[in-house]
């Protein structure tokens, strides 16, 4: 087929080809990529189901608990992430297909709506995260719940009956609450809802009470009553989360608002990096076309309710992130729930010719990503040894080989039986990575870091008194670091792919010195609860019954 004709295929044909290619690529990628430290940490959650976790709300852990009941295979545990772009594409396709009056004024018949629906699905699939992101993280449940909340809200605005509208508003609040239990940044959507309600009140005055796009207005009372129903249902999730935190040391509050922000501060590189991140994830060509058509987009917002919703669901969270970037780095994964709304906005407003230009640029951009990821698996691991992250790459990719190399030390530590020796690490990421590969609990020995401290809730060091440990480290331990906690220690070293790893065998663990020198510092750094917060703290109740609240 000639290249020119190939590039002129209709959107539906491109959609079918793209979906098929990406489904195969993403399934293969999900099976080939080794389990990362972050993913292993969330799997650790799933293996110990709870009402909440140290640093995040619980939704990711709940999903993984269900997945682990079937299999521990990488591709299976990543299946929600693998299929996520297809779900988002299908939901947005339906949204555009049901939107009346899309496109330029005077157009927007059924055929054009179908074309635009195909375009939005294509754009979501071709956004970089839709091409390569198959990792399961706390962000994985957020995009579907955020999108379902928006779709329920659109249905509420289109509903002519007040009771039906209230029910849809409540459903939007329910999904928003579930999004909040996935990631706290879902709260940004609350500001988007508020901004849209205020703007809709102004638009109602211009349109004589008709919301456009088949929507209804019904007056100020109905509009704010629906919003109140949405908020009331959504607030059930934060209420539950506060209740859980009150019985678990307020760890989410301490981590997210105190411990993790100790190094926050202005850096001119953060806003620049944030802009680049948004352009990359949303597709730079799509952002450029939206900027060129900004006046037309503003006009369409006045007459089309869905356009307004899409604009505020994209603009408000991204604007608030921009303000946050003045003080801290905004991670790529924080944006995954909001960039698809830019694709929706483009599909509803841009001329078909502009959407075609975006598609013709997005396809080779996606192919480039596929080629680059394929190259990573073609070249041997030693290709990357000049990178600063090489040791971490070897640890992640060669964890089974590392465990095999450590097996004689484990057996000697356990008196001939490896399971009698407690395998541990000084790093939370290393501990959970080892735990996933070994299919056994690997506690963290030492203070660890301010991140990923869920092991504090699972491990009871009182029960380890007198036991032998093998502590596997990625860095050498300072001389005498472990002498106070064991009757005697031995050090060894193994090499994997030319990278050294360090083993410390400790015999007859002494709990009291560990409590005095390690657990007491952990209490001061990570469990120092403000006195005005009520509730209890299992960590302090377990180790420091004399001060069970950790004040």
Short mmCIF file of C-alpha atoms in Angstrom, two decimals:
data_model
loop_
_atom_site.label_atom_id
_atom_site.label_comp_id
_atom_site.label_asym_id
_atom_site.label_seq_id
_atom_site.Cartn_x
_atom_site.Cartn_y
_atom_site.Cartn_z
CA UNK A 1 0.00 0.00 0.00
CA UNK A 2 1.49 3.40 -0.96
CA UNK A 3 2.57 5.47 2.05
CA UNK A 4 0.39 8.41 1.08
CA UNK A 5 -2.70 6.23 0.87
CA UNK A 6 -1.74 4.47 4.10
CA UNK A 7 -1.66 7.79 5.96
CA UNK A 8 -5.08 8.64 4.53
CA UNK A 9 -6.87 5.74 6.16
CA UNK A 10 -10.12 6.76 7.93
CA UNK A 11 -10.07 7.11 11.75
CA UNK A 12 -12.03 3.87 12.27
CA UNK A 13 -9.43 1.85 10.36
CA UNK A 14 -6.62 3.50 12.31
CA UNK A 15 -8.45 2.82 15.56
CA UNK A 16 -8.74 -0.91 14.89
CA UNK A 17 -5.09 -1.21 13.78
CA UNK A 18 -3.81 0.84 16.72
CA UNK A 19 -5.86 -1.05 19.31
CA UNK A 20 -4.70 -4.42 18.00
CA UNK A 21 -1.01 -3.47 17.84
CA UNK A 22 -1.01 -1.81 21.26
CA UNK A 23 -2.86 -4.67 22.93
CA UNK A 24 -0.23 -7.16 21.76
CA UNK A 25 2.66 -4.82 22.61
CA UNK A 26 1.35 -3.97 26.07
CA UNK A 27 0.65 -7.62 26.97
CA UNK A 28 4.16 -8.63 25.91
CA UNK A 29 5.68 -5.66 27.74
CA UNK A 30 3.75 -6.45 30.92
CA UNK A 31 5.17 -9.99 30.88
CA UNK A 32 8.76 -8.99 30.10
CA UNK A 33 9.34 -6.02 32.41
CA UNK A 34 10.70 -7.21 35.79
CA UNK A 35 8.66 -6.29 38.84
CA UNK A 36 9.78 -2.85 40.00
CA UNK A 37 10.34 -1.89 43.62
CA UNK A 38 7.24 0.32 43.70
CA UNK A 39 5.07 -2.44 42.26
CA UNK A 40 6.49 -4.97 44.71
CA UNK A 41 5.63 -2.58 47.52
CA UNK A 42 2.00 -2.40 46.44
CA UNK A 43 1.93 -6.19 46.05
CA UNK A 44 3.08 -6.30 49.66
CA UNK A 45 -0.07 -4.30 50.45
CA UNK A 46 -2.19 -6.81 48.56
CA UNK A 47 -0.65 -9.67 50.49
CA UNK A 48 -1.62 -7.97 53.76
CA UNK A 49 -5.07 -6.50 53.08
CA UNK A 50 -5.99 -3.64 55.37
CA UNK A 51 -8.30 -0.67 55.61
CA UNK A 52 -5.46 1.65 54.67
CA UNK A 53 -1.71 1.81 54.29
CA UNK A 54 1.19 3.88 55.61
CA UNK A 55 1.59 6.44 52.84
CA UNK A 56 -1.45 6.18 50.54
CA UNK A 57 -5.16 5.40 50.57
CA UNK A 58 -5.99 1.71 50.11
CA UNK A 59 -7.56 1.19 46.67
CA UNK A 60 -4.43 -0.16 44.94
CA UNK A 61 -3.92 -2.67 47.74
CA UNK A 62 -7.54 -3.82 47.54
CA UNK A 63 -7.28 -4.39 43.80
CA UNK A 64 -4.07 -6.38 44.23
CA UNK A 65 -5.58 -8.51 46.97
CA UNK A 66 -8.21 -9.63 44.46
CA UNK A 67 -5.63 -10.19 41.71
CA UNK A 68 -3.28 -12.16 43.98
CA UNK A 69 -6.10 -14.58 44.75
CA UNK A 70 -5.70 -15.80 41.15
CA UNK A 71 -1.98 -15.53 40.31
CA UNK A 72 1.33 -13.80 41.12
CA UNK A 73 2.43 -13.59 37.47
CA UNK A 74 3.63 -10.15 36.42
CA UNK A 75 1.35 -9.91 33.39
CA UNK A 76 -1.69 -10.83 35.50
CA UNK A 77 -1.01 -8.38 38.32
CA UNK A 78 -0.46 -5.66 35.72
CA UNK A 79 -3.58 -6.50 33.72
CA UNK A 80 -5.61 -3.51 35.03
CA UNK A 81 -2.80 -1.18 33.93
CA UNK A 82 -2.39 -3.01 30.62
CA UNK A 83 -6.07 -2.69 29.74
CA UNK A 84 -6.56 0.78 31.22
CA UNK A 85 -6.07 2.82 28.00
CA UNK A 86 -8.60 0.65 26.19
CA UNK A 87 -11.18 1.20 28.92
CA UNK A 88 -10.58 4.96 28.89
CA UNK A 89 -10.74 5.03 25.10
CA UNK A 90 -14.05 3.10 25.05
CA UNK A 91 -15.65 5.36 27.67
CA UNK A 92 -14.54 8.56 25.95
CA UNK A 93 -15.65 7.17 22.58
CA UNK A 94 -19.12 6.71 24.06
CA UNK A 95 -19.05 10.19 25.59
CA UNK A 96 -18.26 11.89 22.28
CA UNK A 97 -20.69 9.67 20.37
CA UNK A 98 -23.49 10.84 22.69
CA UNK A 99 -22.56 14.55 22.51
CA UNK A 100 -24.76 16.67 20.30
CA UNK A 101 -23.43 19.69 18.43
CA UNK A 102 -19.75 18.76 18.47
CA UNK A 103 -17.29 20.35 16.09
CA UNK A 104 -17.76 23.67 14.39
CA UNK A 105 -21.14 25.45 14.41
CA UNK A 106 -23.36 24.24 11.62
CA UNK A 107 -21.79 20.77 11.61
CA UNK A 108 -21.88 17.85 14.01
CA UNK A 109 -24.13 15.28 12.37
CA UNK A 110 -24.09 11.62 13.29
CA UNK A 111 -21.28 10.79 10.86
CA UNK A 112 -19.06 13.52 12.28
CA UNK A 113 -19.81 12.48 15.85
CA UNK A 114 -18.69 8.95 14.99
CA UNK A 115 -15.49 10.25 13.42
CA UNK A 116 -14.75 12.42 16.45
CA UNK A 117 -15.46 9.49 18.76
CA UNK A 118 -12.91 7.45 16.81
CA UNK A 119 -10.42 10.31 17.11
CA UNK A 120 -10.74 10.62 20.90
CA UNK A 121 -10.21 6.88 21.32
CA UNK A 122 -7.15 7.05 19.07
CA UNK A 123 -5.67 10.03 20.88
CA UNK A 124 -6.04 8.37 24.29
CA UNK A 125 -4.42 5.17 23.02
CA UNK A 126 -1.57 7.09 21.37
CA UNK A 127 -0.75 9.29 24.33
CA UNK A 128 2.60 7.99 25.63
CA UNK A 129 1.13 6.47 28.79
CA UNK A 130 -1.31 4.55 26.59
CA UNK A 131 1.63 3.11 24.67
CA UNK A 132 4.13 2.02 27.32
CA UNK A 133 2.80 2.40 30.88
CA UNK A 134 1.92 -1.11 32.06
CA UNK A 135 3.15 -0.72 35.65
CA UNK A 136 0.67 -1.16 38.48
CA UNK A 137 0.85 1.76 40.92
CA UNK A 138 -1.44 3.64 43.28
CA UNK A 139 -2.34 5.77 40.24
CA UNK A 140 -3.79 2.81 38.33
CA UNK A 141 -7.32 2.91 39.83
CA UNK A 142 -7.51 6.72 39.65
CA UNK A 143 -8.12 7.36 35.90
CA UNK A 144 -11.12 5.01 35.53
CA UNK A 145 -12.84 6.33 38.65
CA UNK A 146 -12.14 9.95 37.65
CA UNK A 147 -13.55 9.33 34.17
CA UNK A 148 -16.59 7.46 35.47
CA UNK A 149 -17.24 10.37 37.84
CA UNK A 150 -17.16 12.80 34.93
CA UNK A 151 -19.44 10.63 32.79
CA UNK A 152 -21.97 10.36 35.63
CA UNK A 153 -21.82 14.13 36.03
CA UNK A 154 -22.48 14.66 32.30
CA UNK A 155 -25.42 12.25 32.55
CA UNK A 156 -26.73 14.26 35.52
CA UNK A 157 -26.59 17.49 33.53
CA UNK A 158 -28.36 15.90 30.58
CA UNK A 159 -31.12 14.36 32.68
CA UNK A 160 -34.43 16.29 32.48
CA UNK A 161 -35.91 14.69 35.62
CA UNK A 162 -34.76 16.11 38.95
CA UNK A 163 -34.64 12.76 40.77
CA UNK A 164 -32.69 11.15 37.95
CA UNK A 165 -30.32 14.11 37.93
CA UNK A 166 -29.76 13.83 41.68
CA UNK A 167 -29.09 10.10 41.35
CA UNK A 168 -26.48 10.75 38.67
CA UNK A 169 -24.90 13.49 40.78
CA UNK A 170 -24.71 11.02 43.68
CA UNK A 171 -23.08 8.46 41.35
CA UNK A 172 -20.54 11.10 40.30
CA UNK A 173 -19.78 11.69 43.98
CA UNK A 174 -19.45 7.95 44.60
CA UNK A 175 -16.87 7.56 41.83
CA UNK A 176 -15.08 10.69 43.02
CA UNK A 177 -14.88 9.15 46.49
CA UNK A 178 -13.46 5.93 45.04
CA UNK A 179 -10.94 8.03 43.12
CA UNK A 180 -9.98 9.70 46.41
CA UNK A 181 -9.39 6.28 47.97
CA UNK A 182 -7.05 5.61 45.05
CA UNK A 183 -5.04 8.84 45.21
CA UNK A 184 -5.45 11.95 47.31
CA UNK A 185 -4.94 14.15 44.25
CA UNK A 186 -8.43 13.13 43.15
CA UNK A 187 -9.51 15.98 45.42
CA UNK A 188 -8.39 18.32 42.62
CA UNK A 189 -11.47 17.18 40.70
CA UNK A 190 -13.61 18.67 43.45
CA UNK A 191 -12.28 22.09 42.47
CA UNK A 192 -13.03 21.27 38.83
CA UNK A 193 -16.64 20.49 39.74
CA UNK A 194 -16.98 23.72 41.67
CA UNK A 195 -15.50 25.76 38.81
CA UNK A 196 -17.89 24.17 36.33
CA UNK A 197 -20.96 24.77 38.50
CA UNK A 198 -20.05 28.45 38.83
CA UNK A 199 -19.38 28.79 35.10
CA UNK A 200 -22.62 26.93 34.27
CA UNK A 201 -24.57 29.48 36.29
CA UNK A 202 -23.12 32.25 34.16
CA UNK A 203 -23.70 30.29 30.95
CA UNK A 204 -27.34 29.71 31.91
CA UNK A 205 -27.96 33.44 31.83
CA UNK A 206 -26.62 33.57 28.27
CA UNK A 207 -28.45 30.49 26.96
CA UNK A 208 -31.80 31.13 28.59
CA UNK A 209 -31.46 28.16 30.95
CA UNK A 210 -30.41 25.52 28.43
CA UNK A 211 -27.11 23.86 29.20
CA UNK A 212 -26.42 22.88 25.61
CA UNK A 213 -25.45 19.42 24.34
CA UNK A 214 -28.84 18.13 25.34
CA UNK A 215 -28.27 19.37 28.87
CA UNK A 216 -30.75 21.18 31.05
CA UNK A 217 -30.28 23.90 33.58
CA UNK A 218 -33.26 23.88 35.90
CA UNK A 219 -32.21 26.96 37.81
CA UNK A 220 -29.75 27.84 40.53
CA UNK A 221 -31.44 25.70 43.21
CA UNK A 222 -31.33 22.51 41.13
CA UNK A 223 -27.76 23.15 40.03
CA UNK A 224 -26.44 23.64 43.56
CA UNK A 225 -28.64 20.86 44.99
CA UNK A 226 -27.04 18.43 42.55
CA UNK A 227 -23.58 19.68 43.47
CA UNK A 228 -24.40 19.29 47.17
CA UNK A 229 -25.51 15.68 46.57
CA UNK A 230 -22.26 15.01 44.71
CA UNK A 231 -20.13 16.47 47.49
CA UNK A 232 -22.08 14.74 50.28
CA UNK A 233 -21.55 11.29 48.75
CA UNK A 234 -17.92 12.01 47.82
CA UNK A 235 -17.11 13.08 51.39
CA UNK A 236 -17.89 9.58 52.67
CA UNK A 237 -14.47 8.49 51.37
CA UNK A 238 -12.43 11.16 53.22
CA UNK A 239 -14.52 10.50 56.32
CA UNK A 240 -13.66 6.81 56.16
CA UNK A 241 -10.00 7.64 55.56
CA UNK A 242 -9.87 9.96 58.55
CA UNK A 243 -11.49 7.29 60.71
CA UNK A 244 -8.88 4.73 59.61
CA UNK A 245 -6.01 7.17 60.19
CA UNK A 246 -7.24 7.93 63.69
CA UNK A 247 -6.61 4.31 64.64
CA UNK A 248 -3.31 3.97 62.75
CA UNK A 249 -0.99 6.72 63.96
CA UNK A 250 -2.30 9.27 61.44
CA UNK A 251 0.40 7.96 59.13
CA UNK A 252 -1.13 9.32 55.91
CA UNK A 253 -1.28 12.82 57.36
CA UNK A 254 2.23 12.64 58.87
CA UNK A 255 3.73 11.32 55.65
CA UNK A 256 1.96 13.45 53.05
CA UNK A 257 1.94 16.76 54.90
CA UNK A 258 5.07 16.55 57.05
CA UNK A 259 7.65 13.82 56.45
CA UNK A 260 7.71 13.79 52.64
CA UNK A 261 7.88 17.59 52.31
CA UNK A 262 10.97 18.26 54.40
CA UNK A 263 12.99 18.98 51.23
CA UNK A 264 10.30 20.97 49.40
CA UNK A 265 11.29 24.42 48.16
CA UNK A 266 11.35 26.59 45.10
CA UNK A 267 13.45 25.47 42.13
CA UNK A 268 13.15 27.05 38.70
CA UNK A 269 13.62 23.63 37.10
CA UNK A 270 10.43 22.19 38.63
CA UNK A 271 7.91 24.38 36.70
CA UNK A 272 9.88 23.84 33.49
CA UNK A 273 9.94 20.10 34.04
CA UNK A 274 6.22 20.17 34.78
CA UNK A 275 5.40 21.93 31.48
CA UNK A 276 7.51 19.40 29.58
CA UNK A 277 5.75 16.54 31.38
CA UNK A 278 2.28 17.82 30.46
CA UNK A 279 3.27 18.38 26.83
CA UNK A 280 4.80 14.91 26.63
CA UNK A 281 1.93 12.98 28.23
CA UNK A 282 -0.84 14.90 26.47
CA UNK A 283 1.01 14.86 23.10
CA UNK A 284 2.76 18.13 22.16
CA UNK A 285 1.02 18.30 18.77
CA UNK A 286 -2.40 18.01 20.46
CA UNK A 287 -1.52 20.81 22.90
CA UNK A 288 -0.34 22.99 20.02
CA UNK A 289 -3.58 22.51 18.08
CA UNK A 290 -5.64 23.29 21.18
CA UNK A 291 -3.62 26.46 21.73
CA UNK A 292 -4.15 27.53 18.12
CA UNK A 293 -7.89 26.97 18.47
CA UNK A 294 -8.18 28.48 21.97
CA UNK A 295 -10.72 31.13 20.90
CA UNK A 296 -12.90 28.55 19.18
CA UNK A 297 -12.67 26.31 22.25
CA UNK A 298 -13.79 29.21 24.46
CA UNK A 299 -16.77 29.83 22.17
CA UNK A 300 -17.78 26.18 22.14
CA UNK A 301 -17.72 26.12 25.95
CA UNK A 302 -20.53 28.67 25.97
CA UNK A 303 -22.91 26.45 24.01
CA UNK A 304 -21.77 22.88 24.69
CA UNK A 305 -21.98 21.51 28.20
CA UNK A 306 -19.64 18.54 27.61
CA UNK A 307 -16.95 20.85 26.23
CA UNK A 308 -17.13 22.90 29.42
CA UNK A 309 -16.87 19.82 31.62
CA UNK A 310 -13.89 18.51 29.64
CA UNK A 311 -12.16 21.89 29.86
CA UNK A 312 -12.52 22.24 33.63
CA UNK A 313 -11.60 18.59 34.32
CA UNK A 314 -8.36 19.15 32.42
CA UNK A 315 -7.57 22.78 33.20
CA UNK A 316 -8.25 23.02 36.95
CA UNK A 317 -6.14 20.02 38.09
CA UNK A 318 -3.32 20.91 35.69
CA UNK A 319 -3.37 24.54 36.84
CA UNK A 320 -3.25 23.50 40.51
CA UNK A 321 -0.37 21.17 39.73
CA UNK A 322 1.39 24.10 38.07
CA UNK A 323 1.12 26.05 41.32
CA UNK A 324 2.44 23.04 43.27
CA UNK A 325 5.40 22.78 40.90
CA UNK A 326 6.71 26.04 42.33
CA UNK A 327 7.56 24.12 45.51
CA UNK A 328 8.01 20.48 44.50
CA UNK A 329 8.57 18.14 41.58
CA UNK A 330 5.39 16.89 39.92
CA UNK A 331 5.77 13.27 38.87
CA UNK A 332 4.61 12.01 35.50
CA UNK A 333 2.29 9.51 37.18
CA UNK A 334 0.42 12.32 38.94
CA UNK A 335 -0.90 13.54 35.58
CA UNK A 336 -2.24 10.29 34.17
CA UNK A 337 -5.84 10.86 35.28
CA UNK A 338 -6.12 14.33 33.74
CA UNK A 339 -4.35 14.32 30.35
CA UNK A 340 -7.09 12.15 28.73
CA UNK A 341 -9.50 15.06 29.29
CA UNK A 342 -7.35 17.15 26.93
CA UNK A 343 -7.89 14.47 24.29
CA UNK A 344 -11.64 14.71 24.94
CA UNK A 345 -11.55 18.50 24.66
CA UNK A 346 -9.67 18.27 21.36
CA UNK A 347 -12.05 15.69 19.89
CA UNK A 348 -15.07 17.83 20.80
CA UNK A 349 -13.76 21.13 19.46
CA UNK A 350 -10.93 20.92 16.91
CA UNK A 351 -11.66 20.80 13.17
CA UNK A 352 -11.36 17.33 11.68
CA UNK A 353 -8.38 18.53 9.66
CA UNK A 354 -6.55 19.49 12.87
CA UNK A 355 -7.38 16.13 14.47
CA UNK A 356 -5.98 14.41 11.38
CA UNK A 357 -2.74 16.39 11.72
CA UNK A 358 -2.44 15.34 15.35
CA UNK A 359 -3.06 11.71 14.43
CA UNK A 360 -0.42 11.71 11.70
CA UNK A 361 2.14 13.04 14.18
CA UNK A 362 1.04 10.82 17.07
CA UNK A 363 1.37 7.54 15.15
CA UNK A 364 5.13 7.81 14.40
CA UNK A 365 5.64 9.18 17.93
CA UNK A 366 4.04 5.99 19.31
CA UNK A 367 6.07 3.80 16.94
CA UNK A 368 9.25 5.49 18.22
CA UNK A 369 8.32 4.50 21.77
CA UNK A 370 7.66 0.90 20.73
CA UNK A 371 11.03 0.70 18.95
CA UNK A 372 12.89 2.17 21.94
CA UNK A 373 11.30 -0.23 24.40
CA UNK A 374 11.96 -3.17 22.08
CA UNK A 375 15.62 -2.11 21.88
CA UNK A 376 15.93 -2.22 25.67
CA UNK A 377 15.14 -5.94 25.64
CA UNK A 378 17.30 -6.71 22.60
CA UNK A 379 20.55 -5.36 24.03
CA UNK A 380 22.32 -7.26 26.86
CA UNK A 381 22.10 -5.89 30.40
CA UNK A 382 25.77 -4.89 30.33
CA UNK A 383 24.91 -2.27 27.69
CA UNK A 384 23.65 -0.02 30.46
CA UNK A 385 26.55 -0.43 32.90
CA UNK A 386 27.71 3.16 32.40
CA UNK A 387 24.43 4.48 33.75
CA UNK A 388 24.32 5.66 37.40
CA UNK A 389 21.25 3.50 37.91
CA UNK A 390 22.94 0.32 36.69
CA UNK A 391 23.21 -1.27 40.15
CA UNK A 392 19.48 -0.73 40.72
CA UNK A 393 18.70 -2.13 37.27
CA UNK A 394 20.75 -5.28 37.97
CA UNK A 395 19.10 -5.70 41.36
CA UNK A 396 15.62 -5.47 39.81
CA UNK A 397 16.30 -7.59 36.73
CA UNK A 398 18.47 -10.22 38.39
CA UNK A 399 16.76 -10.62 41.76
CA UNK A 400 16.25 -14.40 41.35
CA UNK A 401 19.96 -14.87 40.55
CA UNK A 402 20.89 -12.74 43.56
CA UNK A 403 18.73 -14.88 45.83
CA UNK A 404 20.31 -18.00 44.40
CA UNK A 405 23.78 -16.61 45.13
CA UNK A 406 22.70 -15.80 48.68
CA UNK A 407 21.17 -19.25 49.28
CA UNK A 408 24.31 -20.88 50.83
CA UNK A 409 24.51 -18.01 53.31
CA UNK A 410 20.80 -18.35 54.13
CA UNK A 411 21.21 -22.08 54.74
CA UNK A 412 24.23 -21.60 56.99
CA UNK A 413 22.40 -18.82 58.85
CA UNK A 414 19.39 -21.11 59.32
CA UNK A 415 21.35 -24.13 60.52
CA UNK A 416 20.93 -25.98 57.24
CA UNK A 417 17.40 -24.74 56.48
CA UNK A 418 17.09 -21.42 54.64
CA UNK A 419 13.56 -20.82 55.91
CA UNK A 420 14.86 -20.75 59.52
CA UNK A 421 16.94 -17.66 58.74
CA UNK A 422 15.20 -14.27 58.54
CA UNK A 423 16.06 -12.67 55.20
CA UNK A 424 16.02 -8.88 55.58
CA UNK A 425 17.27 -5.73 53.89
CA UNK A 426 18.10 -2.20 54.99
CA UNK A 427 15.98 -0.67 52.20
CA UNK A 428 12.21 -0.78 51.76
CA UNK A 429 12.45 -1.01 47.99
CA UNK A 430 15.03 -3.79 48.19
CA UNK A 431 13.02 -5.66 50.84
CA UNK A 432 9.79 -5.83 48.85
CA UNK A 433 11.63 -6.66 45.62
CA UNK A 434 13.32 -9.58 47.36
CA UNK A 435 10.02 -10.57 48.96
CA UNK A 436 8.23 -10.77 45.61
CA UNK A 437 11.01 -12.85 44.02
CA UNK A 438 11.41 -15.14 47.04
CA UNK A 439 7.67 -15.35 47.83
CA UNK A 440 8.40 -14.76 51.51
CA UNK A 441 8.19 -11.82 53.88
CA UNK A 442 11.41 -9.78 53.94
CA UNK A 443 11.42 -7.24 56.78
CA UNK A 444 13.41 -4.00 56.82
CA UNK A 445 16.26 -4.03 59.33
CA UNK A 446 17.17 -0.54 60.47
CA UNK A 447 15.47 2.83 60.17
CA UNK A 448 14.77 2.70 56.45
CA UNK A 449 13.51 5.91 54.85
CA UNK A 450 10.48 8.15 55.14
CA UNK A 451 8.91 6.35 52.17
CA UNK A 452 7.08 3.02 51.99
CA UNK A 453 7.09 2.18 55.72
CA UNK A 454 4.16 -0.25 55.59
CA UNK A 455 6.46 -2.94 56.98
CA UNK A 456 6.20 -1.14 60.34
CA UNK A 457 2.60 -2.33 60.53
CA UNK A 458 3.40 -5.94 59.63
CA UNK A 459 6.70 -6.79 61.31
CA UNK A 460 6.94 -7.32 65.07
CA UNK A 461 10.60 -7.29 66.09
CA UNK A 462 9.74 -8.57 69.54
CA UNK A 463 9.06 -11.97 67.96
CA UNK A 464 12.55 -12.04 66.41
CA UNK A 465 14.47 -12.08 69.70
CA UNK A 466 17.20 -14.72 69.53
CA UNK A 467 16.69 -15.38 65.79
CA UNK A 468 19.39 -15.28 63.09
CA UNK A 469 19.26 -12.72 60.24
CA UNK A 470 20.78 -12.46 56.77
CA UNK A 471 20.68 -8.79 55.79
CA UNK A 472 21.13 -8.27 52.05
CA UNK A 473 22.29 -4.78 51.08
CA UNK A 474 23.05 -2.90 47.87
CA UNK A 475 25.69 -0.82 49.68
CA UNK A 476 28.40 -1.90 52.14
CA UNK A 477 27.54 -1.48 55.81
CA UNK A 478 29.70 0.76 58.01
CA UNK A 479 32.01 -1.21 60.31
CA UNK A 480 30.25 -2.31 63.48
CA UNK A 481 26.80 -1.07 62.37
CA UNK A 482 25.10 -4.30 63.48
CA UNK A 483 27.30 -5.37 66.37
CA UNK A 484 24.99 -3.97 69.08
CA UNK A 485 22.03 -6.02 67.81
CA UNK A 486 23.59 -9.50 67.50
CA UNK A 487 25.80 -11.78 69.53
CA UNK A 488 28.13 -11.93 66.53
CA UNK A 489 28.09 -10.96 62.85
CA UNK A 490 29.71 -12.11 59.60
CA UNK A 491 30.11 -10.20 56.34
CA UNK A 492 30.25 -11.54 52.78
CA UNK A 493 29.88 -10.30 49.24
CA UNK A 494 28.39 -11.69 46.02
CA UNK A 495 28.56 -10.27 42.50
CA UNK A 496 25.82 -10.35 39.86
CA UNK A 497 26.59 -9.01 36.36
CA UNK A 498 29.75 -7.50 37.81
CA UNK A 499 27.82 -5.58 40.50
CA UNK A 500 28.71 -6.32 44.14
CA UNK A 501 26.02 -6.92 46.75
CA UNK A 502 26.68 -7.23 50.45
CA UNK A 503 25.53 -9.80 53.00
CA UNK A 504 25.59 -9.43 56.77
CA UNK A 505 24.75 -12.50 58.85
CA UNK A 506 23.69 -11.69 62.40
CA UNK A 507 23.39 -14.42 65.03
CA UNK A 508 21.01 -14.24 68.02
CA UNK A 509 19.13 -10.97 67.55
CA UNK A 510 18.99 -8.73 70.66
CA UNK A 511 15.62 -6.95 70.71
CA UNK A 512 16.15 -4.47 73.56
CA UNK A 513 19.16 -2.66 72.04
CA UNK A 514 17.29 -2.56 68.71
CA UNK A 515 14.29 -1.01 70.41
CA UNK A 516 16.44 1.57 72.17
CA UNK A 517 18.62 2.62 69.23
CA UNK A 518 16.49 1.98 66.11
CA UNK A 519 12.81 1.82 66.96
CA UNK A 520 13.02 4.86 69.24
CA UNK A 521 14.50 6.93 66.37
CA UNK A 522 11.79 5.64 64.05
CA UNK A 523 9.19 6.76 66.59
CA UNK A 524 10.66 10.27 66.78
CA UNK A 525 11.03 10.71 63.02
CA UNK A 526 7.90 9.08 61.63
CA UNK A 527 5.35 8.63 64.41
CA UNK A 528 5.52 11.87 66.34
CA UNK A 529 1.78 12.60 66.39
CA UNK A 530 0.60 16.14 67.18
CA UNK A 531 -1.09 16.16 70.59
CA UNK A 532 -4.29 17.70 69.20
CA UNK A 533 -5.01 14.62 67.04
CA UNK A 534 -7.16 11.95 68.75
CA UNK A 535 -6.88 8.23 68.22
CA UNK A 536 -4.37 5.44 68.70
CA UNK A 537 -1.07 4.22 67.30
CA UNK A 538 -0.42 0.46 67.05
CA UNK A 539 3.32 1.04 66.44
CA UNK A 540 3.78 2.79 69.76
CA UNK A 541 1.38 0.49 71.58
CA UNK A 542 3.50 -2.44 70.41
CA UNK A 543 6.98 -1.13 71.15
CA UNK A 544 6.46 1.73 73.62
CA UNK A 545 3.49 0.91 75.87
CA UNK A 546 4.67 3.61 78.27
CA UNK A 547 3.86 6.24 75.57
CA UNK A 548 1.22 4.50 73.43
CA UNK A 549 0.15 7.68 71.60
CA UNK A 550 3.71 8.66 70.44
CA UNK A 551 3.31 12.30 71.54
#
